[in-house]
mmCIF file of C-alpha atoms in Angstrom:
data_model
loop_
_atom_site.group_PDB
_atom_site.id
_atom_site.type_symbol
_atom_site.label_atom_id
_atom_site.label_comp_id
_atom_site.label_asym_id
_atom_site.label_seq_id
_atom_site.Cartn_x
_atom_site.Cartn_y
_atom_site.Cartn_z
ATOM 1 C CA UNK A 1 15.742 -31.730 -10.301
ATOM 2 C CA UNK A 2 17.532 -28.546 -8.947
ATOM 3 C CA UNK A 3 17.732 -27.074 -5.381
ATOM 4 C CA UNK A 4 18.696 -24.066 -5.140
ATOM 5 C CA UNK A 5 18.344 -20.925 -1.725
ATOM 6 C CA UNK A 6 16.334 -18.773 -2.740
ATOM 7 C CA UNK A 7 16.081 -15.339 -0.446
ATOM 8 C CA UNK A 8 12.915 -14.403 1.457
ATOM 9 C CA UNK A 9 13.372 -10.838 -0.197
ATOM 10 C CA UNK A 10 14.124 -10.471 -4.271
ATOM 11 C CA UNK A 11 13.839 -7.134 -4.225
ATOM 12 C CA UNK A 12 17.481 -6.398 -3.426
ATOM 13 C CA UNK A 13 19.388 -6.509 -6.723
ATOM 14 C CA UNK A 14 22.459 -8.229 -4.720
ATOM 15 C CA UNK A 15 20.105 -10.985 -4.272
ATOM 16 C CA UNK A 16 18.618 -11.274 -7.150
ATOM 17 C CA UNK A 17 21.721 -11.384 -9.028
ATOM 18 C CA UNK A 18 23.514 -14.039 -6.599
ATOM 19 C CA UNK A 19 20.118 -16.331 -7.276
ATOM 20 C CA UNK A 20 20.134 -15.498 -11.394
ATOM 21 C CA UNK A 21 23.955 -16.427 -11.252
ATOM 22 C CA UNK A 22 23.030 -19.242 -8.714
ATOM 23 C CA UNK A 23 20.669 -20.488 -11.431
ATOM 24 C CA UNK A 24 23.120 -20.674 -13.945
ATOM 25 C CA UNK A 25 26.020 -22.475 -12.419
ATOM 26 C CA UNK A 26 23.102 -25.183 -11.728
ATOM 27 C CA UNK A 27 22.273 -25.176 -15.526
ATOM 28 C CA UNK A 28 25.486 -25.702 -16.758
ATOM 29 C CA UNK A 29 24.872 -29.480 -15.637
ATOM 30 C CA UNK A 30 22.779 -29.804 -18.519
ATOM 31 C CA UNK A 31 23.454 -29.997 -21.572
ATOM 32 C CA UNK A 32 20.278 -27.572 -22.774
ATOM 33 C CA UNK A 33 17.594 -25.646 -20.346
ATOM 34 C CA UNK A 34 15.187 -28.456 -22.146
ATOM 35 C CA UNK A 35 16.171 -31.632 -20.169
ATOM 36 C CA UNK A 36 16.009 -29.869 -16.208
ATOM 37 C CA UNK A 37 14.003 -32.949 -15.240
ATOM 38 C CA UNK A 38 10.343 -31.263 -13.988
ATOM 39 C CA UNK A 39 9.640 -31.972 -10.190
ATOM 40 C CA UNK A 40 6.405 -33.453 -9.316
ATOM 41 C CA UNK A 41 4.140 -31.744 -6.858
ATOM 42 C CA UNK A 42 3.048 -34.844 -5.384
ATOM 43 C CA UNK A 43 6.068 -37.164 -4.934
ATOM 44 C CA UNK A 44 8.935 -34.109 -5.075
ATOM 45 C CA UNK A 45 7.339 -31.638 -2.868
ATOM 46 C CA UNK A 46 4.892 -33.230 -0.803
ATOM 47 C CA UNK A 47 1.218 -31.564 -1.959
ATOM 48 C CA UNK A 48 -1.486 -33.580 -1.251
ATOM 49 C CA UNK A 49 -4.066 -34.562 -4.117
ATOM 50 C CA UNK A 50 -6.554 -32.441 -2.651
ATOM 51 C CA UNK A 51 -4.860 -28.805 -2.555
ATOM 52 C CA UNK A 52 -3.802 -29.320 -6.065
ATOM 53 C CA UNK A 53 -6.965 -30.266 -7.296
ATOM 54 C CA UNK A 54 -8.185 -27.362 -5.558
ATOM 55 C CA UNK A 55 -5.462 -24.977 -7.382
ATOM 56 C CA UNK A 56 -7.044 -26.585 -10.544
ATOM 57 C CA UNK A 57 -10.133 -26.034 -10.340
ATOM 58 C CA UNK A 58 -9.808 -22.545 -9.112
ATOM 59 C CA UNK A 59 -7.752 -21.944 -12.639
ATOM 60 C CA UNK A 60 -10.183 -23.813 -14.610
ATOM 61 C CA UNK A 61 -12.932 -20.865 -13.362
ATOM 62 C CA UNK A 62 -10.612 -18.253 -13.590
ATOM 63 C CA UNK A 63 -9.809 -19.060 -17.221
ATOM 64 C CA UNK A 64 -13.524 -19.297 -18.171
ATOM 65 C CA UNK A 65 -14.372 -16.200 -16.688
ATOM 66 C CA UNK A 66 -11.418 -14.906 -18.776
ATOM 67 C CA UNK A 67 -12.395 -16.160 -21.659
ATOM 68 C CA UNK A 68 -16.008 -14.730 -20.980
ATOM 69 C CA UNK A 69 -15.056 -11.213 -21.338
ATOM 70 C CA UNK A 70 -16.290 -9.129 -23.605
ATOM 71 C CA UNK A 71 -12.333 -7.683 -24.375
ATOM 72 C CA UNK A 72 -11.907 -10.770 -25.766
ATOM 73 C CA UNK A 73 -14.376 -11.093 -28.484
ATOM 74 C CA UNK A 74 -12.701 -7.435 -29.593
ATOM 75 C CA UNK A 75 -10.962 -7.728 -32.464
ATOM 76 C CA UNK A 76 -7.256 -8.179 -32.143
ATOM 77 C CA UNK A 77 -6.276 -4.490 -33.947
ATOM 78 C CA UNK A 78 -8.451 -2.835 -31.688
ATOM 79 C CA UNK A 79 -7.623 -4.610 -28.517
ATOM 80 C CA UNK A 80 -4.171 -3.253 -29.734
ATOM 81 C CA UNK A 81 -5.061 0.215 -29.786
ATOM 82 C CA UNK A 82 -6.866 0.326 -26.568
ATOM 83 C CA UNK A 83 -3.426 -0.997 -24.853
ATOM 84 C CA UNK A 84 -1.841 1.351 -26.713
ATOM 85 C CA UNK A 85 -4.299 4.225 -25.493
ATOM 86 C CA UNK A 86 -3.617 2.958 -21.958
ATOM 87 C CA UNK A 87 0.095 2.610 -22.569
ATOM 88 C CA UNK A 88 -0.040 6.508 -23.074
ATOM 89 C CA UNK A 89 -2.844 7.538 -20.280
ATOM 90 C CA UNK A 90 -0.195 5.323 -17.778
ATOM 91 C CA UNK A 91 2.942 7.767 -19.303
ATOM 92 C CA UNK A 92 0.995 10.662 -18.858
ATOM 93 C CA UNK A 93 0.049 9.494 -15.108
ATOM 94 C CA UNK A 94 3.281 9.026 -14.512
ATOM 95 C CA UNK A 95 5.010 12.463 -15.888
ATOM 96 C CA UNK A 96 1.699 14.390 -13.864
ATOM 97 C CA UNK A 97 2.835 12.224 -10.355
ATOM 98 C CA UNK A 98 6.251 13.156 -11.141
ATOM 99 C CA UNK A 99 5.559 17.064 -11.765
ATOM 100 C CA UNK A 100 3.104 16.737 -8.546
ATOM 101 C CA UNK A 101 5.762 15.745 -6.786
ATOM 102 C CA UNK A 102 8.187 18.146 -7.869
ATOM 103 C CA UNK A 103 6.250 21.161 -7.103
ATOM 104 C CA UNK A 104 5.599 19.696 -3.454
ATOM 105 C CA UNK A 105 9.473 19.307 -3.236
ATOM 106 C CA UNK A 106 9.891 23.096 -4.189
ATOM 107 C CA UNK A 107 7.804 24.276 -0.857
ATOM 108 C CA UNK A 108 5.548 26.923 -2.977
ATOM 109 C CA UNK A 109 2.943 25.587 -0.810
ATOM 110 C CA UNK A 110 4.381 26.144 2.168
ATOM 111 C CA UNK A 111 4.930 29.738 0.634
ATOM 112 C CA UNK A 112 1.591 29.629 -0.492
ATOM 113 C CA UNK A 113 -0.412 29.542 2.796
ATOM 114 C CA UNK A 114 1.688 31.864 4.800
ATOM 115 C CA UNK A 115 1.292 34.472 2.118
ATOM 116 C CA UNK A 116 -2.542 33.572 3.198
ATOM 117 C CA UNK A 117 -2.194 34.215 6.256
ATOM 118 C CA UNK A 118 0.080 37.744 6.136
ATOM 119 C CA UNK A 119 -2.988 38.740 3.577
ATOM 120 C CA UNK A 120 -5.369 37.759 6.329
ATOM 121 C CA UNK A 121 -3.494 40.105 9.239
ATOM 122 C CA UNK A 122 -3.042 42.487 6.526
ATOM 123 C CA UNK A 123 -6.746 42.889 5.665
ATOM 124 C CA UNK A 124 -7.695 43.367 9.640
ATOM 125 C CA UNK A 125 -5.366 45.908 10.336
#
């Protein structure tokens, strides 16, 4: 079994980079990635019977419900297109946030609304 630190926050790439390099100095013990011994929940890391069995059966539903879903009966070139429909409605998203965001960062609507409001004192004079 390995121990390694792992930091609270991954998110830095500093961090994540120290623990990825972290990892492999630890693997290098091994001959291949294939005989890390496996660490058992109960005797390793001190989980009780109960909250694993709980863990379990909360999978086991989850799974079934999965498996329920209609998407899944779909056949599989199908279910490919639809992810690839999605891929491109998620691009498309993504270029409309970014032009969104753009013309907010230009200040036309700033512009915008006290044009308004000179059109407004204009029209009562």
């Amino acid at each position: 079994a390995l121990r390694i630190f792992l930091p609270s926050f991954l998110q830095d790439p500093q961090s994540l980079l120290a623990t990825y390099n972290t990892m492999l100095d630890a693997l290098v013990n091994f001959p291949s990635a294939q005989e890390v011994p496996m660490l058992d929940p109960l005797t390793h890391m001190g989980v009780s019977k109960d909250a694993i069995g709980e863990t379990a059966s909360k999978f086991l539903s989850l799974s079934s419900r999965i498996q329920a879903h209609p998407y899944h009966r779909v056949e599989a070139t199908k279910r490919e297109e639809a992810l690839a429909r999605l891929r491109t409605k998620q691009e498309i998203k993504a270029k409309l946030d970014d032009l969104e965001e753009r013309a907010a960062r230009t200040g036309l609507g700033d512009f915008k609304a006290e044009m308004q409001k000179k059109m407004r004192v204009l029209r009562r004079l």
